[in-house]
Short mmCIF file of C-alpha atoms in Angstrom, two decimals:
data_model
loop_
_atom_site.label_atom_id
_atom_site.label_comp_id
_atom_site.label_asym_id
_atom_site.label_seq_id
_atom_site.Cartn_x
_atom_site.Cartn_y
_atom_site.Cartn_z
CA MET A 1177 -0.04 -0.02 -0.01
CA ALA A 1178 2.84 2.41 0.90
CA THR A 1179 4.66 1.49 -2.30
CA SER A 1180 1.58 2.22 -4.42
CA ALA A 1181 1.21 5.69 -2.65
CA ALA A 1182 4.88 6.45 -3.27
CA ARG A 1183 4.60 5.46 -6.92
CA ALA A 1184 1.53 7.72 -7.29
CA ARG A 1185 3.50 10.58 -5.84
CA ILE A 1186 6.35 9.92 -8.22
CA ASP A 1187 4.16 9.55 -11.31
CA SER A 1188 2.06 12.70 -10.58
CA PRO A 1189 2.83 15.69 -12.76
CA PRO A 1190 4.86 18.46 -11.18
CA PRO A 1191 3.01 21.61 -10.06
CA PRO A 1192 2.70 24.44 -12.61
CA PRO A 1193 5.41 27.08 -12.31
CA PRO A 1194 4.40 30.34 -10.64
CA PRO A 1195 3.31 33.06 -13.07
CA THR A 1196 6.21 35.29 -14.23
CA GLN A 1197 6.09 38.96 -13.29
CA PRO A 1198 6.78 41.49 -16.01
CA ARG A 1199 10.25 42.92 -15.78
CA ARG A 1200 10.71 46.63 -15.26
CA GLY A 1201 12.56 48.52 -17.96
CA ASP A 1202 15.39 50.98 -17.51
CA ASP A 1203 12.75 53.70 -16.86
CA ASP A 1204 11.24 51.50 -13.99
CA TYR A 1205 7.97 51.01 -15.98
CA VAL A 1206 6.42 47.64 -16.78
CA PRO A 1207 3.97 47.00 -19.68
CA CYS A 1208 0.56 48.62 -19.01
CA ASN A 1209 1.84 51.16 -16.44
CA ILE A 1210 0.13 54.52 -16.90
CA VAL A 1211 2.68 57.00 -18.14
CA GLU A 1212 0.35 59.98 -18.82
CA ILE A 1213 -3.28 61.06 -18.21
CA GLU A 1214 -4.84 63.79 -20.28
CA LEU A 1215 -8.30 65.20 -19.52
CA LEU A 1216 -10.32 67.86 -21.38
CA ASN A 1217 -13.68 69.28 -20.10
CA PHE A 1218 -13.97 66.29 -17.71
CA MET A 1219 -15.90 66.81 -14.37
CA THR A 1220 -13.93 69.54 -12.46
CA TYR A 1221 -11.11 69.91 -14.97
CA ASP A 1222 -10.99 72.26 -17.99
CA ARG A 1223 -7.66 70.67 -19.07
CA LEU A 1224 -5.17 68.46 -17.24
CA ALA A 1225 -2.08 66.58 -18.27
CA CYS A 1226 -0.14 64.67 -15.64
CA ARG A 1227 2.52 62.04 -15.75
CA PRO A 1228 2.43 59.58 -12.77
CA GLY A 1229 5.44 57.64 -11.72
CA PRO A 1230 5.92 53.94 -12.53
CA ARG A 1231 4.61 52.75 -9.22
CA LEU A 1232 1.36 54.67 -9.01
CA ASN A 1233 -1.11 52.84 -6.64
CA LEU A 1234 -2.72 55.74 -4.71
CA VAL A 1235 -4.23 59.08 -5.54
CA ALA A 1236 -4.28 61.41 -2.44
CA GLY A 1237 -5.11 65.01 -1.82
CA PRO A 1238 -7.40 67.36 0.25
CA ASN A 1239 -11.17 67.47 -0.29
CA GLY A 1240 -12.14 69.15 -3.56
CA SER A 1241 -8.79 68.72 -5.18
CA GLY A 1242 -10.14 66.41 -7.99
CA LYS A 1243 -8.93 63.03 -6.81
CA GLY A 1244 -12.25 61.39 -7.71
CA SER A 1245 -12.24 63.06 -11.15
CA LEU A 1246 -8.85 61.69 -11.91
CA VAL A 1247 -9.80 58.11 -10.75
CA CYS A 1248 -13.07 58.24 -12.75
CA ALA A 1249 -11.16 59.32 -15.81
CA ILE A 1250 -8.77 56.35 -15.56
CA ALA A 1251 -11.60 53.93 -15.09
CA LEU A 1252 -13.69 55.32 -17.98
CA ALA A 1253 -10.79 55.34 -20.33
CA LEU A 1254 -10.18 51.67 -19.54
CA THR A 1255 -13.80 50.61 -20.38
CA ALA A 1256 -15.36 50.90 -16.99
CA ASP A 1257 -19.22 51.23 -16.83
CA PRO A 1258 -20.18 54.66 -15.42
CA SER A 1259 -22.71 53.16 -13.12
CA VAL A 1260 -20.02 51.31 -11.05
CA LEU A 1261 -18.17 54.52 -10.23
CA GLY A 1262 -20.86 55.89 -7.91
CA ARG A 1263 -20.79 59.31 -9.49
CA ALA A 1264 -23.36 59.13 -12.40
CA ALA A 1265 -25.28 56.52 -14.33
CA SER A 1266 -24.39 57.83 -17.79
CA VAL A 1267 -21.11 58.86 -19.41
CA GLY A 1268 -22.55 62.27 -20.38
CA ALA A 1269 -22.77 63.39 -16.86
CA PHE A 1270 -18.90 63.31 -16.65
CA VAL A 1271 -18.66 66.17 -19.16
CA LYS A 1272 -17.71 69.40 -17.38
CA ARG A 1273 -20.79 71.61 -16.62
CA GLY A 1274 -21.26 74.23 -19.39
CA GLU A 1275 -19.49 72.16 -22.08
CA GLU A 1276 -20.93 69.85 -24.66
CA SER A 1277 -18.02 67.32 -24.99
CA GLY A 1278 -14.75 66.23 -23.52
CA HIS A 1279 -12.24 63.41 -23.65
CA VAL A 1280 -9.97 61.26 -21.56
CA LYS A 1281 -6.66 60.01 -22.92
CA ILE A 1282 -4.61 57.36 -21.11
CA SER A 1283 -1.07 56.54 -22.31
CA LEU A 1284 0.29 53.15 -21.30
CA SER A 1285 3.81 51.78 -21.46
CA GLY A 1286 4.41 48.97 -23.97
CA ASN A 1287 6.97 46.29 -24.29
CA THR A 1288 9.72 48.81 -24.91
CA PRO A 1289 10.29 52.37 -23.67
CA GLU A 1290 9.65 53.58 -27.18
CA HIS A 1291 6.28 51.75 -27.45
CA ILE A 1292 3.44 53.84 -25.99
CA ILE A 1293 -0.19 52.85 -26.24
CA ARG A 1294 -2.63 55.73 -26.24
CA ILE A 1295 -6.33 55.04 -25.45
CA THR A 1296 -8.69 57.89 -25.98
CA ARG A 1297 -12.41 58.02 -25.06
CA LYS A 1298 -14.31 61.05 -26.37
CA ILE A 1299 -17.64 61.72 -24.61
CA ASP A 1300 -20.49 64.20 -24.98
CA THR A 1301 -23.56 65.27 -23.16
CA LYS A 1302 -25.76 63.11 -25.35
CA ASN A 1303 -24.14 60.01 -23.70
CA LYS A 1304 -22.13 59.01 -26.89
CA SER A 1305 -18.65 57.64 -26.62
CA GLU A 1306 -15.97 57.46 -29.35
CA TRP A 1307 -12.98 55.26 -28.89
CA LEU A 1308 -9.55 55.78 -30.41
CA LEU A 1309 -6.50 53.47 -30.17
CA ASP A 1310 -3.28 55.28 -31.04
CA GLY A 1311 -5.33 57.86 -32.78
CA THR A 1312 -7.27 55.42 -34.87
CA PRO A 1313 -11.08 55.30 -34.35
CA LEU A 1314 -12.60 52.01 -33.14
CA ASP A 1315 -16.18 50.88 -33.67
CA THR A 1316 -16.50 49.29 -30.19
CA ALA A 1317 -14.45 48.95 -27.10
CA CYS A 1318 -14.43 45.22 -27.74
CA VAL A 1319 -11.93 45.73 -30.62
CA PHE A 1320 -9.60 47.47 -28.19
CA LEU A 1321 -10.06 44.74 -25.54
CA HIS A 1322 -9.09 41.87 -27.75
CA SER A 1323 -6.52 43.57 -30.03
CA SER A 1324 -3.45 42.30 -28.00
CA GLU A 1325 -2.35 40.12 -25.11
CA LEU A 1326 -1.06 43.33 -23.53
CA TYR A 1327 -4.53 44.59 -23.01
CA MET A 1328 -5.55 41.23 -21.33
CA LEU A 1329 -2.68 41.76 -18.91
CA LEU A 1330 -4.12 45.18 -18.25
CA LEU A 1331 -7.50 43.76 -17.32
CA LYS A 1332 -5.87 41.26 -15.00
CA LYS A 1333 -4.08 44.13 -13.29
CA LEU A 1334 -7.34 46.07 -12.90
CA LYS A 1335 -9.02 43.02 -11.46
CA LYS A 1336 -6.17 42.49 -8.97
CA ALA A 1337 -6.57 46.16 -7.92
CA VAL A 1338 -10.28 45.83 -7.38
CA GLU A 1339 -9.78 42.60 -5.32
CA HIS A 1340 -7.18 44.40 -3.20
CA HIS A 1341 -9.58 47.24 -2.60
CA GLN A 1342 -12.22 44.72 -1.56
CA LEU A 1343 -9.75 43.02 0.77
CA ILE A 1344 -8.98 46.40 2.47
CA TYR A 1345 -12.70 47.04 2.90
CA ARG A 1346 -13.32 43.65 4.40
CA SER A 1347 -10.32 43.99 6.75
CA LYS A 1348 -11.79 47.33 7.95
CA GLU A 1349 -15.13 45.65 8.58
CA LEU A 1350 -13.40 42.87 10.50
CA LYS A 1351 -11.53 45.39 12.64
CA ASN A 1352 -14.76 47.26 13.40
CA LEU A 1353 -16.37 43.97 14.39
CA GLU A 1354 -13.51 43.13 16.60
CA VAL A 1355 -13.84 46.52 18.31
CA ALA A 1356 -17.61 46.00 18.72
CA ASN A 1357 -17.04 42.63 20.31
CA LEU A 1358 -14.45 44.04 22.60
CA MET A 1359 -16.79 46.86 23.76
CA ARG A 1360 -19.55 44.26 24.23
CA LYS A 1361 -17.24 42.31 26.56
CA ARG A 1362 -16.20 45.41 28.41
CA LEU A 1363 -19.80 46.68 28.88
CA PRO A 1364 -20.37 44.97 32.27
CA TRP A 1365 -17.07 46.40 33.57
CA LEU A 1366 -17.95 49.78 32.22
CA LYS A 1367 -21.29 49.66 33.94
CA TYR A 1368 -19.51 48.66 37.24
CA GLU A 1369 -17.06 51.53 36.76
CA MET A 1370 -19.98 53.94 36.28
CA LYS A 1371 -21.78 52.61 39.41
CA GLU A 1372 -18.55 52.88 41.37
CA GLU A 1373 -18.15 56.54 40.23
CA GLU A 1374 -21.76 57.23 41.18
CA LEU A 1375 -21.06 55.73 44.64
CA ILE A 1376 -17.94 57.68 45.23
CA GLU A 1377 -19.84 60.92 44.16
CA ALA A 1378 -22.68 60.13 46.51
CA GLN A 1379 -20.22 59.53 49.38
CA GLU A 1380 -18.51 62.88 48.63
CA GLN A 1381 -21.89 64.58 48.70
CA GLU A 1382 -22.75 62.91 52.00
CA LYS A 1383 -19.49 64.14 53.55
CA THR A 1384 -20.12 67.65 52.21
CA MET A 1385 -23.67 67.61 53.72
CA LYS A 1386 -22.35 66.45 57.10
CA LYS A 1387 -19.85 69.26 57.17
CA LYS A 1388 -22.57 71.77 56.36
CA MET A 1389 -24.81 70.41 58.98
CA GLU A 1390 -22.00 70.59 61.54
CA ILE A 1391 -21.24 74.21 60.63
CA ALA A 1392 -25.00 75.06 60.76
CA LYS A 1393 -25.26 73.47 64.27
CA ILE A 1394 -22.31 75.42 65.48
CA TRP A 1395 -23.77 78.61 64.12
CA GLU A 1396 -27.18 77.94 65.68
CA ASP A 1397 -25.48 77.17 69.09
CA SER A 1398 -23.64 80.47 68.84
CA LYS A 1399 -26.92 82.34 68.71
CA ARG A 1400 -28.21 81.08 71.99
CA PRO A 1401 -27.89 83.40 75.02
CA ILE A 1402 -25.03 82.68 77.32
CA GLU A 1403 -26.15 81.17 80.63
CA TYR A 1404 -24.28 82.36 83.70
CA VAL A 1405 -23.79 79.79 86.46
CA SER A 1406 -23.28 81.20 89.92
CA TYR A 1407 -21.19 79.25 92.52
#
């Protein structure tokens, strides 16, 4: 029996190798890294062009600085449905107020430093979208999605980022639950501490009242006439 089990372990195929990670180039970028973001008449921006670093994973800033606009632009340019962004149900609502149209352009690093992939999504207030890949119009976003294995890698990275966000959210929920359980366990002790504080306060009030009563008694006694005793 042991020999058969050993033979089965020997004959079983080896486990698949771990997936290889893309190598960073001399500029520290890997394929599908965002190298430039360009906005025109998009939400709060009239015009914006920014070049994030190769390890972009967080957009931070004070309230009202346009963080959400930048993140929405990245998502919409990479085929996200407007309804999942929590800002508006239609793409036309992302056009800056007072304007009729705008666009989002995302430039991605390719397999070489010289290879740049430019994805443009033009939008208007009539909820129409026009896609361009490296300046060439596309009929649908599906053409863009299946045009290269590089784009499939991009989708995998987006999925990984979403899963990471969900993991952070769940860990926060777990932490809040642990705090709630801890408070529930401490509740009897907190009630005891409150009762103890109330008892100490009542005792202090009792001492104060006794002192006042003693002072009042002394004062009343001092008002009585002095009795003389003759010997």
